[in-house]
């Protein structure tokens, strides 16, 4: 019976050894599984952090785009006001050009009238001058006659 007990003890010891080895393998497997889960959790946390960073970047980009959009709307409003002012300025310049053209036309017409009057006056003065020259010739002729008469009269006296 003692041999039987020893054999049983040997088998039990052998089973305990195998169980211990199996438990060690199981423990190592669980540790490896735990390490893998930690690594996976770390990877998932890193992915989550990257997604959060990407989301934050998208929010900042969206904020910047909204600001740029507001700036562009303001610039558009300013450009519309500038366009209105430039159109008003252009209309005013067109009116001034029209008035200037009208003034130039009136000036040319007045100049033409003045030139015509000047030519008329020159013609009349030329006519008067001719008449004066004729009168002078007549006057000179009469003076010549009077001098001759005076000389005749003086000789007779």
mmCIF file of N, CA and C in Angstrom, residues 14-27:
data_model
loop_
_atom_site.group_PDB
_atom_site.id
_atom_site.type_symbol
_atom_site.label_atom_id
_atom_site.label_comp_id
_atom_site.label_asym_id
_atom_site.label_seq_id
_atom_site.Cartn_x
_atom_site.Cartn_y
_atom_site.Cartn_z
ATOM 1 N N UNK A 14 3.581 14.556 -10.180
ATOM 2 C CA UNK A 14 3.732 14.766 -11.609
ATOM 3 C C UNK A 14 2.602 15.643 -12.122
ATOM 4 N N UNK A 15 1.378 15.414 -11.690
ATOM 5 C CA UNK A 15 0.215 16.213 -12.105
ATOM 6 C C UNK A 15 0.357 17.638 -11.613
ATOM 7 N N UNK A 16 0.838 17.754 -10.351
ATOM 8 C CA UNK A 16 1.020 19.094 -9.783
ATOM 9 C C UNK A 16 2.057 19.852 -10.590
ATOM 10 N N UNK A 17 3.126 19.144 -10.985
ATOM 11 C CA UNK A 17 4.180 19.757 -11.784
ATOM 12 C C UNK A 17 3.603 20.196 -13.134
ATOM 13 N N UNK A 18 2.814 19.297 -13.775
ATOM 14 C CA UNK A 18 2.214 19.627 -15.062
ATOM 15 C C UNK A 18 1.201 20.754 -14.902
ATOM 16 N N UNK A 19 0.416 20.683 -13.794
ATOM 17 C CA UNK A 19 -0.555 21.740 -13.536
ATOM 18 C C UNK A 19 0.158 23.065 -13.327
ATOM 19 N N UNK A 20 1.282 23.009 -12.573
ATOM 20 C CA UNK A 20 2.063 24.223 -12.331
ATOM 21 C C UNK A 20 2.594 24.774 -13.643
ATOM 22 N N UNK A 21 3.080 23.847 -14.489
ATOM 23 C CA UNK A 21 3.598 24.285 -15.791
ATOM 24 C C UNK A 21 2.461 24.872 -16.635
ATOM 25 N N UNK A 22 1.302 24.187 -16.598
ATOM 26 C CA UNK A 22 0.151 24.670 -17.362
ATOM 27 C C UNK A 22 -0.307 26.013 -16.827
ATOM 28 N N UNK A 23 -0.306 26.147 -15.476
ATOM 29 C CA UNK A 23 -0.693 27.427 -14.865
ATOM 30 C C UNK A 23 0.297 28.532 -15.252
ATOM 31 N N UNK A 24 1.584 28.153 -15.283
ATOM 32 C CA UNK A 24 2.603 29.136 -15.668
ATOM 33 C C UNK A 24 2.391 29.563 -17.121
ATOM 34 N N UNK A 25 2.130 28.578 -17.985
ATOM 35 C CA UNK A 25 1.875 28.903 -19.398
ATOM 36 C C UNK A 25 0.637 29.777 -19.496
ATOM 37 N N UNK A 26 -0.418 29.413 -18.718
ATOM 38 C CA UNK A 26 -1.650 30.188 -18.719
ATOM 39 C C UNK A 26 -1.401 31.593 -18.189
ATOM 40 N N UNK A 27 -0.585 31.678 -17.082
ATOM 41 C CA UNK A 27 -0.245 32.985 -16.512
ATOM 42 C C UNK A 27 0.519 33.820 -17.530
#
